[in-house]
Every structure is written in structure tokens, then in C-alpha cells.
CSV table of C-alpha atoms in Angstrom, one decimal:
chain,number,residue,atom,x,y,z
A,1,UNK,CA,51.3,61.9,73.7
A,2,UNK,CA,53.1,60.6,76.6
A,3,UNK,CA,56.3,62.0,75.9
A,4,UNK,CA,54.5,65.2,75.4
A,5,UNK,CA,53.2,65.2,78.8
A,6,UNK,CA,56.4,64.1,80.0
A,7,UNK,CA,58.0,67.1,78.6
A,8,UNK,CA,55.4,69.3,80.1
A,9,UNK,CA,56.0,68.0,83.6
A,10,UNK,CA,59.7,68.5,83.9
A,11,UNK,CA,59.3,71.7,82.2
A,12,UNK,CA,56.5,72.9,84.6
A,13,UNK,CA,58.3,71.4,87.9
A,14,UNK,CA,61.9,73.0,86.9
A,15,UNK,CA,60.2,76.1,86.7
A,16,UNK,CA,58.4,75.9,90.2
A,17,UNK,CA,62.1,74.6,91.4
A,18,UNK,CA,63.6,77.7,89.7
A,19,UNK,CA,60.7,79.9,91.2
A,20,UNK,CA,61.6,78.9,94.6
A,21,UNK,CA,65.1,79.3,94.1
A,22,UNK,CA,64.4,82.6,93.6
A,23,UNK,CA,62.3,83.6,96.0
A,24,UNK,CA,64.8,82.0,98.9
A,25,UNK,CA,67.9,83.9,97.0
A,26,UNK,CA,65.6,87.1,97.2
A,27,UNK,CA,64.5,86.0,101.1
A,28,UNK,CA,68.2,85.6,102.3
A,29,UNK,CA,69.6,88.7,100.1
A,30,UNK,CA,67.0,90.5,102.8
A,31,UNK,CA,68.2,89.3,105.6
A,32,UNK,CA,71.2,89.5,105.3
A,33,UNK,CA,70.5,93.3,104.7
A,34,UNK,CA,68.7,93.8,107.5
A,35,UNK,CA,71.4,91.9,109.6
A,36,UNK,CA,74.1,94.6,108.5
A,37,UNK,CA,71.8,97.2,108.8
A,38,UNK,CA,71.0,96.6,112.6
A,39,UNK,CA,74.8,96.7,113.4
A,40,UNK,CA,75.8,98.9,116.4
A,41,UNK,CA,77.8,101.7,115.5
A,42,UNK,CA,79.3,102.7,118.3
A,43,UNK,CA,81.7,106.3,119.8
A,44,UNK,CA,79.8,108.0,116.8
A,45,UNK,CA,78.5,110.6,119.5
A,46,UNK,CA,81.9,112.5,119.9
A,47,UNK,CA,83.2,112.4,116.7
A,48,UNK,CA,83.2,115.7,115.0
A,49,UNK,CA,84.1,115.4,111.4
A,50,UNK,CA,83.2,116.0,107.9
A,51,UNK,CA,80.0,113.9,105.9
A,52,UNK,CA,82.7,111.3,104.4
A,53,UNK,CA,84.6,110.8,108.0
A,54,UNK,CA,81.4,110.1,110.0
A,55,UNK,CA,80.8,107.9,106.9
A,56,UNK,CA,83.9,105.8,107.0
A,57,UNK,CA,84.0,105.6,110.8
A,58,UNK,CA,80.4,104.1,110.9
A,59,UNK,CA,81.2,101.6,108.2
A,60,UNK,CA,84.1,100.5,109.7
A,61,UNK,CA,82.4,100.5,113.3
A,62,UNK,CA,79.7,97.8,111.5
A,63,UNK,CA,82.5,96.1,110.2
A,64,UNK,CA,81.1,96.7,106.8
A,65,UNK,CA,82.6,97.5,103.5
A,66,UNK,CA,81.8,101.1,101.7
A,67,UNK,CA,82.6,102.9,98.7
A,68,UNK,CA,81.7,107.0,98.5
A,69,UNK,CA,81.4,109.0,95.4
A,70,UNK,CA,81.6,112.8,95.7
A,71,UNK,CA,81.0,115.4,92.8
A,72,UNK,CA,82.7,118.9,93.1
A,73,UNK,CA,84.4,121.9,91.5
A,74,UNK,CA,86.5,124.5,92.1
A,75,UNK,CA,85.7,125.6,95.7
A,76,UNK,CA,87.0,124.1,98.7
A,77,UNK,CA,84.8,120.9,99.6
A,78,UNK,CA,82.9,121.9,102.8
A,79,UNK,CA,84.5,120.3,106.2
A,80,UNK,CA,81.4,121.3,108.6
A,81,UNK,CA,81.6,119.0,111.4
A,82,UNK,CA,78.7,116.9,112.2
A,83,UNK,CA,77.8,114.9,115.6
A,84,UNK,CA,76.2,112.0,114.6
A,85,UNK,CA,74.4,110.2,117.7
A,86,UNK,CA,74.9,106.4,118.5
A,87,UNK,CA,72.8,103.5,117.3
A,88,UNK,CA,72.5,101.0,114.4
A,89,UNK,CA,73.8,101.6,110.9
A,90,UNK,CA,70.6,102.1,109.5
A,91,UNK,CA,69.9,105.1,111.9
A,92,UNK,CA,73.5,106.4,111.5
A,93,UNK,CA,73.3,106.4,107.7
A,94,UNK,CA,70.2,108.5,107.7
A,95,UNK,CA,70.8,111.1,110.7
A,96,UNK,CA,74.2,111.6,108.1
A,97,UNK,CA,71.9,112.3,104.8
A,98,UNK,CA,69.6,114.2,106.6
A,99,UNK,CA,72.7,116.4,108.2
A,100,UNK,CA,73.9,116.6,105.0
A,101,UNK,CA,71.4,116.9,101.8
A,102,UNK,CA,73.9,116.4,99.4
A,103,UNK,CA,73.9,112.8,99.8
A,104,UNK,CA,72.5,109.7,100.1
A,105,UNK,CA,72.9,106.1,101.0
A,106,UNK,CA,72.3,102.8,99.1
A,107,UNK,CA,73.3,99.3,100.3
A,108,UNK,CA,74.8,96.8,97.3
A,109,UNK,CA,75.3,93.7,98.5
A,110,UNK,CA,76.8,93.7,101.7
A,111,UNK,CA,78.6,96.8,100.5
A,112,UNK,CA,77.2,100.2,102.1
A,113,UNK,CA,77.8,103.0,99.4
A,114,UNK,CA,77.5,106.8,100.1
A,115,UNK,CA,77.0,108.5,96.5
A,116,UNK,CA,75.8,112.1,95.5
A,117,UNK,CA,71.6,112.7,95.5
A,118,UNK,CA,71.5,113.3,92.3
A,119,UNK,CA,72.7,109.7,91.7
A,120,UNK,CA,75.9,107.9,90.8
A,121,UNK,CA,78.3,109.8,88.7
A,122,UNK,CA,78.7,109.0,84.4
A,123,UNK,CA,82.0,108.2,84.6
A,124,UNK,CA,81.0,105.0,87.7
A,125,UNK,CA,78.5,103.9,85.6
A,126,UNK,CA,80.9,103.2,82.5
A,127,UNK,CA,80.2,99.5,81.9
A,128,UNK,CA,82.9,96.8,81.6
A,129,UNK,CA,83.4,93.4,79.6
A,130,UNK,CA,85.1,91.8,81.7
A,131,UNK,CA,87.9,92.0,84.8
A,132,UNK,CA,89.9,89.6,86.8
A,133,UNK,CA,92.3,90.0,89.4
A,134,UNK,CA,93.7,87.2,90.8
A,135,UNK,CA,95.0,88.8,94.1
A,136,UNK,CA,92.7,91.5,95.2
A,137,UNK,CA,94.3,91.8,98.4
A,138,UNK,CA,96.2,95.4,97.2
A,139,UNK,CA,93.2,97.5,96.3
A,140,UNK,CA,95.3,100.4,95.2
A,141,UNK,CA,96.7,98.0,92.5
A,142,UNK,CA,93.6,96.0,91.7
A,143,UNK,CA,91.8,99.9,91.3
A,144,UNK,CA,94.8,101.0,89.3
A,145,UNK,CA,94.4,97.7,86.6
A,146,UNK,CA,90.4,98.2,86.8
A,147,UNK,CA,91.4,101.7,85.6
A,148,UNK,CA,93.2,101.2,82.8
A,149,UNK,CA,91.0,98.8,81.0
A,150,UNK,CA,90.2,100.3,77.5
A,151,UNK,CA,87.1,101.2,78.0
A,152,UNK,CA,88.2,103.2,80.7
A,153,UNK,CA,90.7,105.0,78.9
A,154,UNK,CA,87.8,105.6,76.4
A,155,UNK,CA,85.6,106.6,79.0
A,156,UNK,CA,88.2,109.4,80.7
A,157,UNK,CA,88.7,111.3,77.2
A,158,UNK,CA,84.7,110.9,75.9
A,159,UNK,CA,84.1,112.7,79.7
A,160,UNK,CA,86.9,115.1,79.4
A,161,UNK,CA,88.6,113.5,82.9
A,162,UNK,CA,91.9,112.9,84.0
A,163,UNK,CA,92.9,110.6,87.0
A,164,UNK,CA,94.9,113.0,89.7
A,165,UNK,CA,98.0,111.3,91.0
A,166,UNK,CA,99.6,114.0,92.9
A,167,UNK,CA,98.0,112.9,95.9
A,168,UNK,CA,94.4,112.5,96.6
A,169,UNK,CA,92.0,115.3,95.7
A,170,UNK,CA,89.8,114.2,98.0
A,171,UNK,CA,92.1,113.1,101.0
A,172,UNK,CA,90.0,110.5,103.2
A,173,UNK,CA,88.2,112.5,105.8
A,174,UNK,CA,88.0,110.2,108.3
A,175,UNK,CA,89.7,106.4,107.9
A,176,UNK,CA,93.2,105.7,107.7
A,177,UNK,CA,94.9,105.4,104.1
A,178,UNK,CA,94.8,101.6,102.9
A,179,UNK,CA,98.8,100.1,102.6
A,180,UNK,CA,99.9,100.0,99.8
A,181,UNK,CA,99.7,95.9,100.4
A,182,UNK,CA,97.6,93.8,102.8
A,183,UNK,CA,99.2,90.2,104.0
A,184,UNK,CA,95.7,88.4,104.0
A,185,UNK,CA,94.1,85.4,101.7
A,186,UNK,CA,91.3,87.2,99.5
A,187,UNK,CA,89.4,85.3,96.7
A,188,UNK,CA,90.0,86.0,93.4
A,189,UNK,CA,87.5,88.5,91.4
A,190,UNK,CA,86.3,87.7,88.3
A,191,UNK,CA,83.4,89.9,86.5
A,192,UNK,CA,81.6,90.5,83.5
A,193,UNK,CA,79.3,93.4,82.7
A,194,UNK,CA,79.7,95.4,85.5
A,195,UNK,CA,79.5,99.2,86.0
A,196,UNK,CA,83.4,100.7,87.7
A,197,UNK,CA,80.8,101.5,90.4
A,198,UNK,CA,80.0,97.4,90.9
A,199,UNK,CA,84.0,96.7,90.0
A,200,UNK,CA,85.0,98.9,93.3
A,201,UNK,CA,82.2,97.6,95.3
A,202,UNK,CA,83.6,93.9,94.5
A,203,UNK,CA,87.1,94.9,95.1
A,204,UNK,CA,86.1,95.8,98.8
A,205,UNK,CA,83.0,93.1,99.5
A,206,UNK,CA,86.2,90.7,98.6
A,207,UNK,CA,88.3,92.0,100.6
A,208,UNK,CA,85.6,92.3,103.7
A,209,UNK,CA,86.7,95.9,105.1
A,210,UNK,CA,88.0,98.9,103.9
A,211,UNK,CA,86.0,102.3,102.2
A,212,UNK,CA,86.9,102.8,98.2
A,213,UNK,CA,86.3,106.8,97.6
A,214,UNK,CA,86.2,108.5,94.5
A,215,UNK,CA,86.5,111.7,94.4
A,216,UNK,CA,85.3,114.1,90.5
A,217,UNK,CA,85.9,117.9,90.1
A,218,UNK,CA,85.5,120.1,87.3
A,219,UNK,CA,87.3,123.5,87.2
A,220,UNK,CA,88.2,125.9,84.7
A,221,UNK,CA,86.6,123.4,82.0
A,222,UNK,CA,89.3,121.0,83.7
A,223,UNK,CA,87.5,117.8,85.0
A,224,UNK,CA,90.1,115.3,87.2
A,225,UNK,CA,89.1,112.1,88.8
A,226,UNK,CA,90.9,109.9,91.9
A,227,UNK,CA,90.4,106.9,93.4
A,228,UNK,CA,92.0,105.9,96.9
A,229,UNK,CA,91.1,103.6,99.4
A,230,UNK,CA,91.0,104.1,103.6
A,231,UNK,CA,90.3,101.6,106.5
């Protein structure tokens, strides 16, 4: 009986322990949203460029990783300039959807993400096993091994996609194209069942900065796909 009870007592205080764990994970995951959130974004009230520009400038005026996923076809991708006022990223992110419908913003941990409204493209939501790169540092390369994992490749011909190298499909509107090579100490990545959405969020959120954007059309019953990265 007393061993009973004794069983029943751990059990019942590692689950209040657990419980608040939780709840204090949960509390400072908040925070730490609003916290980026609040940044200033500042010089956002002369800048005349495209939805994915204003994007990368006010992520990288926050000093705030990003990621942008964009869905078109065979016409030209719209460049209409937009004036986006000054203020904190919060207000910046949502003068930007509401200039520009097609869109909308989500924050994933620490990471600020710009996706289509009608949600996160099939081919980003592919799941993987399991990825590791020990050096992270060079996103184009750590994108390019992401990319070839199996299920990847598997994922590309179920979807009817191929990966454009000829140059980027989608040019970065706004930020400066990442180096080929970045001369800075960045922790290792290790995951397991992530989306290639979560995989290019965790290549940037480990490398602190820089926008991943990847860019789907479908013409002529020709789908392509490319992946680059600006700062």
C-alpha cells in the first residue's frame, strides 16, 4: 500500500513539474515573440519596391531571420511598388499584406515567414526523416543537400517540379544575394520530422540573418521550383 502511494506521488508531482515546464516554455516562446515583433523597422518610408523587397528590408532592419514562399505561372510576377510607413515589425508586416492580398505573414520561431494566403505550398510541406549539416554557415550548400534528400527527389517528380538552376526565377527583390560562403561560427543542425518549410526556417534561425526564398511556377504544364538566399 505504501509503495502504491509512493508511486502515486512521484507520478502526480512529475506531472505538475512537467505542467509547469510547459506553461513557462509556452510563457517565454510569447515573449520572445512579442519582443521581435515590437522591433523598429526603420527608412521603410522611402523605399519603393516590390511585396518581397519591402519584406526582406524590414526583416533585415529587425535583425530577424525570414523565409518567403511565392506561387506563380506564366506571367510576369507583378513589381508594383509599395511605400510601406515606419514603425515596429508587427505594423510593417501587416500594412505589407494588407497592400498586397496575396499574402500573408506567420512568425515560426524567431523566424518571420512571408508565404502565399492560400497557405504554404505542397512541395514545403514534404516531410523529412531526418537532416544534419554540420556547417550551416553556407546556406546555398546546406539548401542544395536539404534538396537532394530522397524524399525530395521523390517529392519533385510525384509534383511534376524541377529545381531551376539557370539563375533565380524569382531574383531577390530587395536584399543582397547571400555569398556563396559566410566566415562565421554557426551551430550545427540536426532534425527529424520536419517539413522543407521547417528545414529552411532552421537553416536561417541558425544562422541568425539572412531571408531563404522560394520561388514555384507552373507554365505550359511545366512546373520549376528555386531556392536562393539574400541578406
Amino acid at each position: 500500500m505504501q509503495k502504491a502511494l509512493f508511486w502515486m506521488l512521484t507520478f502526480a508531482f512529475a506531472t505538475i513539474v512537467l505542467t509547469s515546464s510547459a506553461k513557462r516554455d509556452h510563457a517565454n516562446t510569447q515573449s520572445s515573440e512579442k519582443e521581435i515583433l515590437a522591433r523598429r523597422v526603420n527608412s521603410m518610408e522611402s523605399l519603393h519596391v516590390d511585396t518581397v523587397g519591402t519584406f526582406e528590408s524590414a526583416v533585415s532592419s529587425a535583425g530577424v531571420p525570414g523565409g518567403v514562399a511565392i506561387l506563380g505561372g506564366c506571367e510576369v510576377p507583378s513589381q508594383n511598388a509599395l511605400q510601406i510607413k515606419n514603425g515596429n515589425l508587427r505594423e510593417v508586416l501587416e500594412r505589407l499584406v494588407k497592400a498586397d492580398p496575396h499574402f500573408h505573414w506567420l512568425l515560426d520561431d524567431g523566424v518571420v515567414n512571408l508565404i502565399p494566403a492560400g497557405g504554404i505550398p505542397p512541395f514545403l510541406q514534404v516531410r523529412i526523416r531526418t537532416f544534419e549539416a554540420k556547417d550551416p554557415s553556407n546556406m546555398w550548400l546546406t539548401a542544395d543537400a536539404l534538396l537532394k534528400l530522397p524524399e525530395v527527389q521523390r517529392a519533385q517528380s510525384r509534383l511534376g517540379l524541377m529545381q531551376s538552376f539557370a539563375g533565380s526565377i524569382l531574383g531577390s527583390a530587395g536584399g543582397k544575394i547571400a555569398a556563396p560562403s559566410q566566415p562565421i561560427s554557426v551551430p550545427p543542425i540536426h532534425l527529424q520530422d520536419v517539413t522543407i518549410f521547417e528545414a529552411l526556417n532552421a537553416i536561417v534561425r541558425a544562422n541568425g540573418e539572412g531571408v531563404w526564398i522560394f520561388n514555384e511556377s507552373y507554365c505550359r504544364g511545366k512546373g520549376a521550383f528555386n531556392v536562393s538566399f539574400s541578406q
